XYZ file of C-alpha atoms in Angstrom:
457
model
C -2.340 -53.933 2.503
C -1.786 -50.213 2.208
C 0.609 -50.276 5.184
C 2.640 -53.102 3.637
C 2.857 -51.166 0.372
C 4.119 -48.062 2.170
C 6.731 -50.079 4.077
C 7.973 -51.693 0.849
C 8.041 -48.283 -0.850
C 10.052 -46.848 2.048
C 12.565 -49.723 1.930
C 12.957 -49.362 -1.848
C 13.379 -45.583 -1.473
C 16.001 -45.972 1.249
C 17.856 -48.611 -0.773
C 17.903 -46.321 -3.803
C 19.087 -43.370 -1.680
C 21.781 -45.527 -0.120
C 22.948 -46.583 -3.577
C 23.071 -42.984 -4.753
C 25.046 -41.999 -1.664
C 27.482 -44.842 -2.200
C 27.970 -43.757 -5.825
C 28.542 -40.128 -4.873
C 31.027 -41.031 -2.138
C 32.903 -43.258 -4.578
C 33.140 -40.285 -6.961
C 34.407 -38.134 -4.095
C 37.138 -40.589 -3.116
C 38.155 -41.127 -6.745
C 38.463 -37.359 -7.271
C 40.616 -37.017 -4.156
C 42.886 -40.011 -4.735
C 43.295 -39.908 -8.520
C 43.894 -36.220 -9.208
C 43.754 -34.405 -5.857
C 45.287 -30.963 -5.406
C 45.680 -30.852 -1.605
C 49.200 -32.309 -1.539
C 50.477 -29.903 -4.198
C 48.927 -26.932 -2.397
C 50.525 -28.046 0.853
C 53.871 -28.485 -0.863
C 53.818 -24.818 -1.865
C 52.600 -23.573 1.507
C 55.277 -25.562 3.312
C 58.310 -25.393 1.056
C 57.851 -22.058 -0.711
C 56.343 -20.060 2.185
C 57.126 -21.974 5.396
C 56.064 -21.200 8.966
C 53.202 -18.690 9.073
C 53.262 -16.973 12.440
C 50.292 -14.649 12.873
C 51.070 -11.167 11.591
C 54.203 -12.249 9.703
C 55.202 -11.728 6.083
C 54.832 -15.482 5.552
C 51.262 -15.389 6.871
C 50.409 -12.711 4.289
C 52.073 -14.745 1.538
C 49.908 -17.712 2.539
C 46.805 -15.517 2.393
C 47.686 -14.342 -1.113
C 48.496 -17.859 -2.304
C 45.403 -19.617 -0.976
C 43.113 -16.864 -2.251
C 44.653 -17.182 -5.720
C 44.166 -20.958 -5.654
C 40.532 -20.662 -4.619
C 40.034 -18.007 -7.310
C 41.235 -20.581 -9.855
C 38.588 -23.125 -8.809
C 35.701 -21.164 -10.363
C 33.843 -20.723 -7.083
C 30.868 -18.397 -6.806
C 32.741 -16.073 -4.474
C 36.212 -15.731 -2.919
C 37.102 -12.963 -0.495
C 39.325 -11.816 2.344
C 37.803 -11.024 5.728
C 39.917 -8.485 7.675
C 40.857 -9.246 11.276
C 43.314 -7.585 13.661
C 45.834 -10.090 15.027
C 48.654 -10.038 17.589
C 52.216 -9.812 16.300
C 54.662 -11.716 18.506
C 58.155 -12.287 17.108
C 60.732 -14.821 18.263
C 63.827 -12.787 17.457
C 67.257 -14.407 17.304
C 67.444 -18.081 18.366
C 67.092 -18.919 22.051
C 69.999 -20.313 24.035
C 70.185 -22.305 27.265
C 72.570 -24.412 29.289
C 72.820 -26.001 32.714
C 75.940 -25.521 34.805
C 76.801 -28.341 37.215
C 79.944 -26.595 38.505
C 81.674 -23.308 37.591
C 82.504 -23.479 33.876
C 81.103 -27.012 33.412
C 78.054 -26.529 31.149
C 75.771 -28.573 28.917
C 73.661 -26.915 26.225
C 69.923 -27.632 26.438
C 67.393 -27.307 23.537
C 64.690 -24.722 24.333
C 62.339 -22.355 22.514
C 60.360 -19.377 23.738
C 56.662 -19.977 24.274
C 54.386 -17.811 22.172
C 53.474 -14.600 23.956
C 56.386 -14.756 26.388
C 58.296 -11.663 27.373
C 62.064 -11.737 26.700
C 64.814 -12.312 29.224
C 65.981 -8.737 29.496
C 69.692 -7.930 29.558
C 72.106 -10.812 29.221
C 69.639 -13.512 30.199
C 68.646 -15.318 33.387
C 70.874 -17.592 35.433
C 69.566 -19.136 38.650
C 68.892 -22.282 40.622
C 66.067 -24.512 39.439
C 63.100 -25.926 41.311
C 61.266 -28.822 39.661
C 57.490 -29.121 40.005
C 54.877 -31.339 38.415
C 51.749 -29.226 38.661
C 50.529 -25.688 39.155
C 49.008 -26.810 42.468
C 52.483 -27.758 43.690
C 53.517 -24.095 43.495
C 51.010 -23.265 46.218
C 52.441 -25.969 48.445
C 56.006 -24.720 48.010
C 55.124 -21.050 48.415
C 57.145 -17.912 47.826
C 59.885 -18.887 50.276
C 61.062 -21.803 48.120
C 60.252 -20.353 44.681
C 61.410 -16.726 44.903
C 64.540 -16.038 42.868
C 64.508 -19.429 41.133
C 63.593 -20.794 37.718
C 60.514 -23.012 37.940
C 60.809 -26.196 35.881
C 57.414 -27.738 35.073
C 58.081 -31.387 34.297
C 54.737 -33.193 34.143
C 54.796 -35.424 31.036
C 51.854 -36.247 28.826
C 50.273 -39.487 30.037
C 51.721 -42.292 27.868
C 48.936 -44.698 28.882
C 46.274 -42.579 27.190
C 45.548 -44.100 23.768
C 43.872 -40.847 22.728
C 46.895 -38.559 22.611
C 44.720 -35.438 22.621
C 43.466 -36.462 26.052
C 47.096 -36.846 27.159
C 47.797 -33.365 25.790
C 44.828 -31.848 27.615
C 46.046 -33.403 30.847
C 49.432 -31.673 30.682
C 49.047 -28.446 28.704
C 47.866 -26.240 31.590
C 51.481 -25.902 32.783
C 52.412 -24.438 29.396
C 49.441 -22.109 29.186
C 49.276 -20.836 32.784
C 52.570 -21.887 34.366
C 54.385 -18.595 33.891
C 51.485 -16.520 35.212
C 51.236 -18.686 38.328
C 54.991 -18.894 38.972
C 55.320 -15.126 38.661
C 53.007 -14.697 41.650
C 55.656 -16.390 43.806
C 58.529 -14.212 42.496
C 60.050 -16.839 40.211
C 62.600 -15.450 37.744
C 61.459 -17.573 34.815
C 59.736 -20.775 33.722
C 60.882 -23.806 31.766
C 58.150 -26.227 30.627
C 58.514 -29.803 29.420
C 57.459 -29.997 25.759
C 54.014 -31.397 24.985
C 55.408 -34.494 23.280
C 55.098 -38.225 23.959
C 58.307 -39.031 22.101
C 61.848 -38.678 23.445
C 63.745 -36.279 21.196
C 65.668 -33.006 21.123
C 62.921 -30.829 19.592
C 61.446 -28.205 21.911
C 57.761 -27.653 21.107
C 56.364 -24.124 20.975
C 52.795 -23.183 21.820
C 50.821 -20.351 23.294
C 50.920 -19.117 26.870
C 48.962 -16.375 28.573
C 49.767 -14.029 31.437
C 46.114 -13.248 32.031
C 45.600 -10.034 33.973
C 48.602 -10.293 36.312
C 50.608 -7.092 36.905
C 53.533 -6.386 34.595
C 55.955 -6.820 37.485
C 54.863 -10.458 37.929
C 55.397 -11.455 34.298
C 58.300 -13.849 33.818
C 59.785 -15.292 30.608
C 58.732 -18.807 29.623
C 60.325 -21.412 27.381
C 59.722 -25.022 26.382
C 62.460 -27.601 26.853
C 62.751 -30.769 24.747
C 61.753 -34.080 26.331
C 65.356 -35.311 26.298
C 66.461 -32.021 27.817
C 63.763 -32.241 30.480
C 64.796 -35.743 31.500
C 68.478 -34.744 31.625
C 67.723 -31.663 33.728
C 65.504 -33.654 36.091
C 68.087 -36.419 36.561
C 70.854 -33.894 37.135
C 68.791 -32.023 39.720
C 68.344 -35.236 41.694
C 72.133 -35.632 41.820
C 72.881 -31.958 42.411
C 69.977 -29.708 43.466
C 72.262 -26.658 43.365
C 72.942 -26.605 39.616
C 72.439 -23.330 37.783
C 70.361 -22.941 34.638
C 70.846 -20.157 32.095
C 68.492 -19.127 29.316
C 68.182 -16.184 26.951
C 65.028 -15.284 25.011
C 64.885 -12.482 22.449
C 61.160 -12.455 21.705
C 58.819 -9.479 21.898
C 55.231 -8.455 21.264
C 54.563 -5.646 18.787
C 51.387 -3.719 17.993
C 48.459 -5.653 16.501
C 48.389 -5.753 12.702
C 45.680 -6.345 10.112
C 45.421 -9.808 8.618
C 42.694 -11.862 6.958
C 40.567 -14.971 6.968
C 40.446 -16.434 3.449
C 36.979 -17.559 2.359
C 35.710 -19.375 -0.733
C 32.064 -20.205 -1.378
C 29.770 -22.323 -3.529
C 26.256 -20.861 -3.422
C 23.456 -23.241 -2.523
C 20.979 -24.127 -5.280
C 17.790 -24.368 -3.206
C 18.665 -23.294 0.355
C 21.396 -20.671 -0.152
C 20.691 -18.971 3.192
C 21.690 -22.130 5.062
C 25.485 -22.008 5.384
C 27.878 -24.918 5.899
C 31.520 -24.276 6.773
C 34.599 -26.430 6.391
C 37.917 -25.030 7.589
C 41.338 -25.066 9.201
C 43.744 -22.384 10.421
C 46.240 -20.786 8.057
C 48.643 -19.486 10.693
C 51.234 -21.757 12.291
C 54.180 -21.602 14.626
C 57.473 -20.595 13.098
C 59.853 -23.406 14.063
C 58.759 -25.784 11.287
C 56.619 -25.102 8.230
C 53.247 -25.944 9.779
C 52.437 -28.838 7.439
C 50.403 -30.883 9.909
C 49.358 -27.926 12.096
C 47.470 -26.760 10.200
C 48.457 -26.537 6.568
C 46.860 -29.957 6.129
C 43.482 -28.773 7.391
C 43.538 -25.731 5.130
C 44.301 -27.589 1.907
C 41.795 -30.311 2.808
C 39.114 -27.642 3.243
C 39.963 -26.088 -0.127
C 39.886 -29.578 -1.619
C 36.317 -30.107 -0.376
C 35.107 -27.304 -2.656
C 37.229 -28.517 -5.579
C 35.926 -32.094 -5.257
C 32.287 -30.993 -5.082
C 32.747 -29.092 -8.340
C 34.828 -31.856 -9.921
C 32.149 -34.485 -9.267
C 29.416 -32.217 -10.597
C 27.529 -32.145 -7.318
C 25.259 -29.111 -6.927
C 24.893 -28.408 -3.198
C 21.498 -27.374 -1.892
C 23.087 -25.214 0.754
C 25.913 -22.682 0.610
C 29.268 -24.372 1.264
C 32.183 -22.249 2.498
C 35.834 -23.090 3.001
C 37.254 -20.761 5.663
C 40.981 -20.547 6.314
C 41.108 -18.918 9.721
C 43.938 -16.641 10.830
C 45.460 -16.570 14.337
C 44.250 -19.786 15.903
C 47.614 -20.478 17.528
C 47.973 -17.354 19.644
C 44.635 -15.631 19.884
C 41.741 -17.246 17.956
C 41.033 -13.828 16.486
C 40.056 -15.225 13.068
C 37.481 -17.673 14.421
C 35.984 -15.069 16.716
C 35.825 -12.417 13.975
C 34.134 -14.834 11.578
C 31.481 -15.735 14.178
C 31.021 -12.090 15.156
C 30.372 -11.003 11.560
C 28.119 -13.997 10.944
C 25.983 -12.909 13.876
C 26.009 -9.251 12.769
C 24.840 -10.274 9.287
C 22.264 -12.666 10.782
C 23.709 -15.540 8.761
C 22.205 -18.957 9.380
C 25.064 -21.408 9.915
C 23.741 -24.945 10.245
C 26.969 -26.983 10.063
C 30.729 -26.489 10.518
C 33.533 -29.031 10.131
C 37.135 -28.380 11.183
C 40.345 -30.219 10.368
C 43.061 -29.339 12.906
C 44.487 -32.666 14.038
C 47.089 -33.283 11.366
C 47.073 -34.841 7.921
C 47.183 -38.438 9.137
C 44.896 -41.365 8.233
C 41.265 -40.374 8.944
C 39.549 -42.519 11.562
C 36.236 -40.685 11.933
C 34.585 -37.570 13.283
C 33.655 -36.045 16.606
C 30.411 -34.109 16.956
C 29.338 -31.268 19.190
C 25.627 -31.347 18.437
C 22.218 -32.485 19.637
C 21.613 -36.172 20.253
C 19.319 -36.259 17.218
C 22.020 -34.944 14.905
C 24.657 -37.243 16.360
C 22.339 -40.206 15.741
C 21.815 -38.946 12.206
C 25.588 -38.889 11.626
C 25.937 -42.361 13.173
C 23.333 -43.662 10.708
C 25.818 -42.891 7.911
C 28.655 -44.847 9.502
C 28.192 -47.840 7.183
C 28.738 -45.582 4.175
C 32.203 -44.781 5.544
C 33.160 -48.344 6.480
C 34.621 -49.216 3.030
C 37.054 -46.339 3.602
C 38.001 -47.496 7.131
C 36.428 -44.411 8.693
C 34.518 -45.886 11.612
C 34.670 -43.570 14.632
C 31.596 -41.362 15.137
C 31.689 -39.926 18.658
C 30.395 -37.057 20.712
C 33.184 -34.619 21.536
C 35.092 -31.436 20.743
C 34.900 -30.176 17.163
C 37.578 -27.505 16.764
C 38.794 -24.210 18.188
C 38.072 -21.951 15.202
C 34.482 -23.077 14.687
C 33.649 -23.151 18.408
C 32.554 -19.459 18.481
C 29.737 -20.421 16.065
C 28.188 -22.743 18.652
C 24.486 -22.361 19.412
C 21.569 -24.674 20.185
C 20.996 -25.687 16.556
C 24.288 -25.874 14.678
C 26.155 -29.140 14.124
C 29.858 -28.742 14.871
C 32.189 -31.539 13.756
C 35.883 -32.312 13.786
C 37.872 -34.647 11.533
C 39.595 -37.251 13.708
C 42.721 -38.705 12.114
C 44.916 -41.306 13.807
C 46.538 -39.353 16.642
C 49.582 -41.439 17.569
C 52.186 -39.438 15.597
C 50.648 -35.981 15.829
C 52.446 -34.753 18.946
C 55.796 -35.922 17.587
C 55.515 -32.879 15.303
C 53.072 -30.520 17.022
C 54.500 -26.964 17.229
C 58.036 -28.251 16.623
C 60.850 -27.838 14.111
C 59.989 -31.204 12.560
C 56.420 -30.233 11.587
C 57.484 -30.301 7.954
C 56.143 -31.416 4.583
C 58.258 -34.577 4.426
C 56.253 -35.983 7.347
C 52.933 -35.775 5.485
C 51.777 -38.830 3.535
C 49.988 -37.922 0.338
C 47.331 -40.647 0.492
C 46.561 -40.015 4.147
C 46.060 -36.328 3.383
C 43.818 -37.106 0.406
C 41.778 -39.666 2.330
C 41.097 -37.024 4.966
C 39.882 -34.574 2.334
C 37.596 -37.224 0.844
C 36.125 -38.099 4.247
C 35.439 -34.430 4.938
C 33.797 -33.931 1.534
C 31.621 -36.995 2.087
C 30.346 -35.722 5.431
C 29.642 -32.289 3.943
C 27.766 -33.964 1.080
C 25.577 -36.004 3.429
C 24.670 -33.089 5.702
C 23.964 -30.929 2.676
C 21.733 -33.552 1.066
C 19.757 -34.476 4.176
C 20.045 -31.318 6.297
C 20.132 -31.283 10.087
C 17.473 -32.571 12.458
């Protein structure tokens, strides 16, 4: 009889808890959808400040603006965390054309890849050799590559429903292509944009020379998908065409910048810290609305919603707007370094860096026990069409916090349109849907609420 009583008591307790959770999540979604601030904050970041390249004036303006907004929320603490960041500048606009015969040219849309050296002098003009992988360079060897421009033309896999998997399968040519081509005495590198759509927007992104000698460094640029297809088709007809491109970028000395941090102190377990964040820097071609202005304003909105709904977190909740994710990850690494130095106990971190599209769920980098715990809450999210709870990558900026105990999570919006805008001129405010952005903020707040209430396993 006693066992039956305990079982009934447990069921009643769980039912009551479930009801309370449902009520709190409804409050969270109402606060986000009825009078949310994320869209207005993003409007200012995008249209009044614009692209926020690490180390730029616009990046500092974004720091000042987001700190002021978090100050206005009545948080327990708001502060700037200094971090030294690289300062790479694009310079005057890039220019490129292909020449099929003397004087017969066609302009091609390109942009310098972040971290590239410039094309010194008047630019580079040479024959082109098309390849589809870094491994192919080894097969061709120096004899066929020396003195030419290497054209990496491996597209993202259109059959991959998860577009981030398609991106991962192609991005190595952007990141390492120039370093590898330089070993074979190439003059420069042109890389097909990481984009599943056919358009005329070249997509920027970071590249790295690694530790190769200065003499082997070659300039690198992205070419639009339409431009890549035109160049490839023309090469098949006439392998002897010439390609010209001019880049005016350069790398300056590192400068001081900041992570922006706002905090609500925990009521009963203040030494247990939970982080929600995105990266404040962006590439400079567009205004960085999806990548990652959306993640930043959603993270700020988490703190606002918790206060708006009157929820008193047990644990300390921080919104961290990281600086320099795009070309260095200095902000994420500095935050983790200082957390370790201060012996701070981070138990949970959630990142939004996949655009402001309709939320579909979360990915978790955590123990099996904690993933099962998160999966047990899936039914709470079903009324909001958030159904995907999977094991996987969380986010670049929170990854340095990883240890054996922490739960790392990533918001997973619908990914089909993300790479249409990623790192490109059309990553602009007009392409962000207000309700999709707000729904993402509500989903994030709900997950933070549940992990705060129940803790980690």
